[in-house]
Short mmCIF file of C-alpha atoms and ligand atoms in Angstrom, two decimals:
data_model
loop_
_atom_site.label_atom_id
_atom_site.label_comp_id
_atom_site.label_asym_id
_atom_site.label_seq_id
_atom_site.Cartn_x
_atom_site.Cartn_y
_atom_site.Cartn_z
CA UNK D 1 0.00 0.00 0.00
CA UNK D 2 2.85 2.18 0.42
CA UNK D 3 2.69 2.08 -3.28
CA UNK D 4 -0.38 4.24 -3.13
CA UNK D 5 1.46 6.52 -0.76
CA UNK D 6 4.26 6.94 -3.25
CA UNK D 7 1.86 7.16 -6.16
CA UNK D 8 -0.06 9.57 -4.05
CA UNK D 9 2.81 11.83 -3.02
CA UNK D 10 4.65 15.50 -5.05
CA UNK D 11 4.05 20.42 -5.63
CA UNK D 12 4.82 24.74 -5.84
CA UNK D 13 6.48 27.38 -8.14
CA UNK D 14 3.08 26.39 -9.01
CA UNK D 15 2.54 27.74 -5.64
CA UNK D 16 4.32 30.97 -6.33
CA UNK D 17 0.88 31.86 -7.57
CA UNK D 18 -1.04 33.26 -4.65
CA UNK D 19 -3.74 31.14 -3.09
CA UNK D 20 -2.80 28.02 -5.01
CA UNK D 21 -2.84 24.74 -3.12
CA UNK D 22 -1.75 21.24 -3.86
CA UNK D 23 -4.92 19.24 -3.67
CA UNK D 24 -7.75 20.78 -1.70
CA UNK D 25 -8.94 19.54 1.67
CA UNK D 26 -10.62 16.42 0.27
CA UNK D 27 -7.59 15.40 -1.79
CA UNK D 28 -5.04 15.86 0.99
CA UNK D 29 -7.15 14.22 3.67
CA UNK D 30 -7.98 11.32 1.37
CA UNK D 31 -4.32 10.67 0.54
CA UNK D 32 -3.53 10.68 4.27
CA UNK D 33 -6.43 8.37 5.16
CA UNK D 34 -5.60 5.90 2.37
CA UNK D 35 -2.01 5.87 3.65
CA UNK D 36 -3.23 5.29 7.21
CA UNK D 37 -5.31 2.35 6.08
CA UNK D 38 -2.23 0.49 4.82
CA UNK D 39 0.28 1.15 7.62
CA UNK D 40 1.69 -1.73 9.62
CA UNK D 41 0.73 -1.87 13.31
CA UNK D 42 4.23 -0.88 14.42
CA UNK D 43 4.20 2.09 12.03
CA UNK D 44 0.77 3.20 13.28
CA UNK D 45 2.13 3.31 16.85
CA UNK D 46 5.13 5.38 15.80
CA UNK D 47 3.14 7.85 13.71
CA UNK D 48 0.48 8.29 16.39
CA UNK D 49 3.19 8.80 18.99
CA UNK D 50 5.04 11.44 16.95
CA UNK D 51 1.78 13.25 16.19
CA UNK D 52 0.45 12.80 19.74
CA UNK D 53 -2.89 11.74 18.26
CA UNK D 54 -4.52 8.33 18.69
CA UNK D 55 -7.82 9.32 17.06
CA UNK D 56 -9.12 7.40 14.05
CA UNK D 57 -8.05 10.20 11.68
CA UNK D 58 -4.58 10.87 13.11
CA UNK D 59 -2.98 11.44 9.70
CA UNK D 60 -6.04 13.06 8.11
CA UNK D 61 -6.14 15.63 10.91
CA UNK D 62 -2.78 17.13 9.88
CA UNK D 63 -3.02 16.59 6.11
CA UNK D 64 -3.61 20.26 5.24
CA UNK D 65 -1.44 21.76 7.98
CA UNK D 66 1.44 22.62 5.62
CA UNK D 67 -0.80 24.78 3.42
CA UNK D 68 -1.81 26.86 6.43
CA UNK D 69 1.75 26.95 7.75
CA UNK D 70 3.30 28.41 4.61
CA UNK D 71 0.83 31.35 4.69
CA UNK D 72 1.86 32.34 8.21
CA UNK D 73 4.23 35.30 8.72
CA UNK D 74 7.85 34.17 8.42
CA UNK D 75 7.03 30.70 7.04
CA UNK D 76 7.10 31.58 3.32
CA UNK D 77 10.37 29.62 3.05
CA UNK D 78 8.31 26.43 3.01
CA UNK D 79 6.17 27.39 -0.03
CA UNK D 80 8.73 26.12 -2.54
CA UNK D 81 8.81 22.71 -0.87
CA UNK D 82 5.33 21.76 -2.12
CA UNK D 83 6.36 21.14 -5.75
CA UNK D 84 9.13 20.75 -8.30
CA UNK D 85 9.32 22.48 -11.67
CA UNK D 86 11.13 20.38 -14.27
CA UNK D 87 12.10 22.86 -16.99
CA UNK D 88 12.26 20.51 -19.95
CA UNK D 89 8.64 20.58 -21.01
CA UNK D 90 5.51 18.96 -19.68
CA UNK D 91 4.38 15.39 -20.27
CA UNK D 92 3.91 13.76 -22.70
CA UNK D 93 6.93 15.46 -24.34
CA UNK D 94 9.08 14.76 -21.33
CA UNK D 95 8.76 13.36 -17.86
CA UNK D 96 12.32 13.63 -16.60
CA UNK D 97 13.23 15.40 -13.39
CA UNK D 98 16.83 16.57 -13.24
CA UNK D 99 18.78 17.38 -10.11
CA UNK D 100 19.06 21.00 -11.27
CA UNK D 101 15.26 21.29 -11.21
CA UNK D 102 15.49 21.32 -7.42
CA UNK D 103 16.63 24.84 -6.47
CA UNK D 104 18.92 25.70 -3.56
CA UNK D 105 15.91 26.57 -1.40
CA UNK D 106 14.58 23.04 -1.84
CA UNK D 107 11.74 21.31 -3.63
CA UNK D 108 9.27 18.56 -2.83
CA UNK D 109 11.90 15.85 -3.37
CA UNK D 110 14.60 17.35 -1.14
CA UNK D 111 11.93 18.20 1.45
CA UNK D 112 10.67 14.61 1.57
CA UNK D 113 14.22 13.38 2.03
CA UNK D 114 14.98 15.96 4.72
CA UNK D 115 11.82 15.39 6.74
CA UNK D 116 12.04 11.62 6.35
CA UNK D 117 15.46 11.84 8.02
CA UNK D 118 14.26 14.32 10.65
CA UNK D 119 11.16 12.39 11.72
CA UNK D 120 13.42 9.43 12.56
CA UNK D 121 16.05 11.53 14.33
CA UNK D 122 15.44 10.94 18.02
CA UNK D 123 17.97 13.65 18.89
CA UNK D 124 15.48 16.24 17.63
CA UNK D 125 12.81 17.44 20.01
CA UNK D 126 9.29 16.12 19.68
CA UNK D 127 7.94 19.33 18.10
CA UNK D 128 10.49 19.16 15.27
CA UNK D 129 9.73 15.49 14.66
CA UNK D 130 6.00 16.18 14.64
CA UNK D 131 6.56 19.01 12.15
CA UNK D 132 8.57 16.64 9.95
CA UNK D 133 5.75 14.06 10.04
CA UNK D 134 3.16 16.67 9.09
CA UNK D 135 5.31 17.87 6.18
CA UNK D 136 5.74 14.30 4.90
CA UNK D 137 2.01 13.56 5.05
CA UNK D 138 1.29 16.73 3.07
CA UNK D 139 4.13 16.53 0.54
CA UNK D 140 3.33 12.91 -0.30
CA UNK D 141 -0.06 14.23 -1.35
CA UNK D 142 1.49 17.08 -3.30
CA UNK D 143 3.97 14.94 -5.20
CA UNK D 144 1.14 12.77 -6.52
CA UNK D 145 -0.72 15.70 -8.04
CA UNK D 146 0.73 15.62 -11.57
CA UNK D 147 0.47 19.40 -12.00
CA UNK D 148 2.82 19.82 -9.03
CA UNK D 149 5.64 18.14 -10.88
CA UNK D 150 5.58 20.09 -14.14
CA UNK D 151 6.39 23.72 -14.82
CA UNK D 152 4.22 24.68 -17.80
CA UNK D 153 1.98 27.62 -16.93
CA UNK D 154 3.12 27.34 -13.29
CA UNK D 155 1.40 24.01 -12.94
CA UNK D 156 -1.28 25.20 -15.36
CA UNK D 157 -2.53 27.69 -12.84
CA UNK D 158 -2.58 30.15 -15.73
CA UNK D 159 -5.37 28.48 -17.71
CA UNK D 160 -9.00 29.35 -17.00
CA UNK D 161 -11.33 26.38 -17.39
CA UNK D 162 -14.95 25.55 -16.66
CA UNK D 163 -15.61 22.35 -14.72
CA UNK D 164 -19.30 21.44 -14.98
CA UNK D 165 -20.01 25.13 -15.41
CA UNK D 166 -17.82 26.24 -12.49
CA UNK D 167 -15.17 28.79 -13.52
CA UNK D 168 -11.75 27.93 -12.12
CA UNK D 169 -8.27 27.18 -13.44
CA UNK D 170 -6.86 23.87 -14.62
CA UNK D 171 -4.71 23.36 -11.54
CA UNK D 172 -7.51 24.15 -9.09
CA UNK D 173 -9.86 21.87 -11.01
CA UNK D 174 -7.44 18.98 -10.44
CA UNK D 175 -6.91 19.96 -6.79
CA UNK D 176 -10.50 20.42 -5.78
CA UNK D 177 -13.28 20.34 -8.38
CA UNK D 178 -12.53 16.86 -9.70
CA UNK D 179 -12.01 15.15 -6.30
CA UNK D 180 -15.13 16.86 -4.92
CA UNK D 181 -17.15 15.68 -7.92
CA UNK D 182 -16.15 12.06 -7.11
CA UNK D 183 -18.41 12.46 -4.05
CA UNK D 184 -20.96 14.58 -5.96
CA UNK D 185 -19.88 17.60 -3.91
CA UNK D 186 -19.73 21.15 -5.28
CA UNK D 187 -16.27 22.67 -5.93
CA UNK D 188 -16.93 25.07 -3.06
CA UNK D 189 -18.22 22.48 -0.59
CA UNK D 190 -16.93 22.52 2.98
CA UNK D 191 -15.25 19.16 3.38
CA UNK D 192 -15.69 17.05 6.51
CA UNK D 193 -13.44 14.21 7.67
CA UNK D 194 -16.40 11.88 6.98
CA UNK D 195 -16.30 13.00 3.32
CA UNK D 196 -12.61 12.15 3.16
CA UNK D 197 -13.12 8.77 4.87
CA UNK D 198 -15.79 8.00 2.30
CA UNK D 199 -13.47 8.61 -0.67
CA UNK D 200 -10.53 6.93 1.09
CA UNK D 201 -12.62 3.82 1.76
CA UNK D 202 -13.61 3.64 -1.91
CA UNK D 203 -9.97 3.87 -2.96
CA UNK D 204 -8.83 1.35 -0.35
CA UNK D 205 -11.37 -1.15 -1.66
CA UNK D 206 -10.37 -0.48 -5.27
CA UNK D 207 -6.73 -1.10 -4.36
CA UNK D 208 -7.33 -4.25 -2.30
CA UNK D 209 -9.94 -5.96 -4.42
CA UNK D 210 -11.25 -3.65 -7.15
CA UNK D 211 -10.14 -1.91 -10.30
CA UNK D 212 -6.64 -1.00 -9.01
CA UNK D 213 -5.76 -4.45 -7.69
CA UNK D 214 -4.13 -5.33 -11.02
CA UNK D 215 -1.99 -2.16 -10.81
CA UNK D 216 -0.42 -2.58 -7.40
CA UNK D 217 2.58 -4.57 -8.55
CA UNK D 218 3.43 -2.15 -11.34
CA UNK D 219 3.13 0.82 -8.97
CA UNK D 220 5.60 -0.79 -6.64
CA UNK D 221 8.27 -2.20 -8.91
CA UNK D 222 9.85 0.93 -10.43
CA UNK D 223 11.17 1.87 -7.01
CA UNK D 224 14.71 0.61 -6.80
CA UNK D 225 16.35 1.31 -3.49
CA UNK D 226 20.02 2.04 -3.94
CA UNK D 227 21.24 4.85 -1.80
CA UNK D 228 20.18 7.66 0.41
CA UNK D 229 21.55 11.17 0.20
CA UNK D 230 19.23 13.83 1.58
CA UNK D 231 20.95 16.58 -0.37
CA UNK D 232 20.66 14.99 -3.79
CA UNK D 233 17.51 15.32 -5.83
CA UNK D 234 18.55 12.21 -7.73
CA UNK D 235 18.72 10.18 -4.59
CA UNK D 236 15.76 11.51 -2.72
CA UNK D 237 13.28 9.35 -4.58
CA UNK D 238 15.26 6.42 -3.30
CA UNK D 239 15.12 7.83 0.19
CA UNK D 240 11.36 8.00 -0.08
CA UNK D 241 11.21 4.45 -1.28
CA UNK D 242 13.37 3.35 1.64
CA UNK D 243 10.95 4.90 4.08
CA UNK D 244 8.10 2.86 2.79
CA UNK D 245 10.03 -0.27 1.92
CA UNK D 246 8.66 -2.14 4.90
CA UNK D 247 5.05 -1.59 3.93
CA UNK D 248 5.78 -2.37 0.31
CA UNK D 249 7.35 -5.66 1.18
CA UNK D 250 4.24 -6.46 3.15
CA UNK D 251 2.03 -5.49 0.24
CA UNK D 252 3.73 -7.48 -2.46
C1 NAG W 301 -0.46 15.40 23.74
O1 NAG W 301 -1.86 15.61 23.74
C2 NAG W 301 -2.42 15.73 25.05
C3 NAG W 301 -3.92 15.74 24.93
O2 NAG W 301 -4.35 16.43 23.80
C4 NAG W 301 -1.86 16.97 25.71
O3 NAG W 301 -2.39 17.12 27.00
C5 NAG W 301 -0.34 16.85 25.78
O4 NAG W 301 0.22 18.05 26.30
C6 NAG W 301 0.24 16.57 24.41
N1 NAG W 301 1.67 16.28 24.53
C7 NAG W 301 2.59 16.92 23.82
C8 NAG W 301 4.00 16.48 24.05
O5 NAG W 301 2.31 17.81 23.02
C1 NAG W 302 15.57 20.43 6.79
O1 NAG W 302 14.50 20.95 7.56
C2 NAG W 302 14.90 21.87 8.55
C3 NAG W 302 13.65 22.23 9.39
O2 NAG W 302 12.64 22.76 8.58
C4 NAG W 302 15.55 23.07 7.91
O3 NAG W 302 15.97 23.99 8.89
C5 NAG W 302 16.73 22.63 7.08
O4 NAG W 302 17.28 23.73 6.37
C6 NAG W 302 16.31 21.55 6.08
N1 NAG W 302 17.51 21.03 5.41
C7 NAG W 302 17.53 20.77 4.11
C8 NAG W 302 18.83 20.24 3.58
O5 NAG W 302 16.57 20.95 3.37
C1 NAG W 303 0.45 29.61 -19.72
O1 NAG W 303 1.83 29.33 -19.64
C2 NAG W 303 2.37 28.74 -20.82
C3 NAG W 303 3.83 28.40 -20.64
O2 NAG W 303 4.25 28.36 -19.34
C4 NAG W 303 2.22 29.68 -22.00
O3 NAG W 303 2.70 29.06 -23.17
C5 NAG W 303 0.74 30.02 -22.15
O4 NAG W 303 0.61 30.98 -23.18
C6 NAG W 303 0.18 30.59 -20.85
N1 NAG W 303 -1.25 30.78 -21.02
C7 NAG W 303 -1.86 31.92 -20.68
C8 NAG W 303 -3.33 31.98 -20.92
O5 NAG W 303 -1.24 32.86 -20.20
C1 NAG W 304 -18.68 26.78 4.16
O1 NAG W 304 -18.49 27.26 5.49
C2 NAG W 304 -18.46 28.68 5.58
C3 NAG W 304 -18.07 29.07 6.98
O2 NAG W 304 -18.81 28.33 7.92
C4 NAG W 304 -19.81 29.24 5.14
O3 NAG W 304 -19.78 30.66 5.20
C5 NAG W 304 -20.09 28.80 3.72
O4 NAG W 304 -21.37 29.22 3.32
C6 NAG W 304 -19.99 27.29 3.58
N1 NAG W 304 -20.06 26.92 2.16
C7 NAG W 304 -20.92 26.03 1.67
C8 NAG W 304 -20.87 25.79 0.20
O5 NAG W 304 -21.70 25.44 2.39
C1 NAG W 305 -4.09 -0.14 -14.34
O1 NAG W 305 -3.70 -1.13 -15.26
C2 NAG W 305 -4.44 -1.07 -16.48
C3 NAG W 305 -4.07 -2.30 -17.31
O2 NAG W 305 -2.67 -2.36 -17.45
C4 NAG W 305 -4.14 0.25 -17.18
O3 NAG W 305 -4.89 0.32 -18.38
C5 NAG W 305 -4.53 1.39 -16.25
O4 NAG W 305 -4.17 2.64 -16.84
C6 NAG W 305 -3.85 1.27 -14.91
N1 NAG W 305 -4.38 2.28 -13.99
C7 NAG W 305 -3.62 2.92 -13.09
C8 NAG W 305 -4.33 3.96 -12.26
O5 NAG W 305 -2.43 2.71 -12.94
C1 NAG W 306 23.56 9.41 -5.01
O1 NAG W 306 24.08 8.58 -3.98
C2 NAG W 306 25.16 7.76 -4.40
C3 NAG W 306 25.52 6.83 -3.26
O2 NAG W 306 25.64 7.55 -2.05
C4 NAG W 306 26.34 8.65 -4.82
O3 NAG W 306 27.39 7.85 -5.31
C5 NAG W 306 25.87 9.58 -5.95
O4 NAG W 306 26.91 10.48 -6.27
C6 NAG W 306 24.64 10.36 -5.51
N1 NAG W 306 24.15 11.16 -6.61
C7 NAG W 306 24.07 12.47 -6.54
C8 NAG W 306 23.58 13.16 -7.77
O5 NAG W 306 24.40 13.10 -5.57
#
């Protein structure tokens, strides 16, 4: 299932555009709740302990925290960590992410590597480890939103579209209008955790026994674990894979 976490995780010069988010509330909470539903018992204990939350939605509760955090005074440094902007053209022309696409200030790949290391670093205080966990839960959602890993039109935030008559932009439609429509909710609906559990349960079932069952193996296999270097964009994908290797092994 960690495969769905990885598939689900990537986002932000897209986010240099004001007000733009990677996934909306439903998307981020759903990614977190699907991830929760596949964690091993030992992992659940660790995550709940780091987050100091033993409720049934312990990951869902913090899934949108990073979007609020980056808007707070003095926290703008984190905005660029929600995405990566490969400069060599959008898919289908190209789908290659080069190390140079990750700027000095960081990107979603370097951030996932950094916070994966930090959440496991017991020398850090509990608040720093909790922050790292919250960043990981959010950025794994971001990295799986395809418009957070391509640069064209700043993640196609620059293109006005109509989704079922609702005027928005292409990026926002992917973030919010389309996921909301999967539950027959309006693009402007206020999302509850019950909404997100509903979509997460549908996806969990599709992965375990439904239309995505056939895909699980192919989602998992491209991840070759070789090395781990938190400062290298090339190696951070491997660092991510390492983090979830235990669950993947379980899955396959
Ligand atoms: C954990 O949560 C409990 C109850 O919400 C709270 O009383 C406690 O201070 C929290 N602990 C830490 C370390 O934040
Ligand atoms: C890792 O995260 C910490 C805390 O946000 C930050 O201070 C540090 O600069 C980051 N390091 C890298 C290499 O991204
Ligand atoms: C959006 O951005 C792309 C390239 O980044 C550009 O080619 C296109 O003209 C822009 N569209 C609008 C409506 O500005
Ligand atoms: C969402 O909640 C806000 C604040 O409670 C409210 O003003 C708004 O009307 C609600 N939107 C919808 C579509 O229900
Ligand atoms: C699942 O596998 C089928 C058959 O190979 C393929 O057509 C489909 O695009 C895949 N879906 C996903 C979400 O990977
Ligand atoms: C990735 O990690 C390997 C092994 O630590 C190292 O040899 C290689 O130079 C790293 N690649 C980059 C681009 O830093």
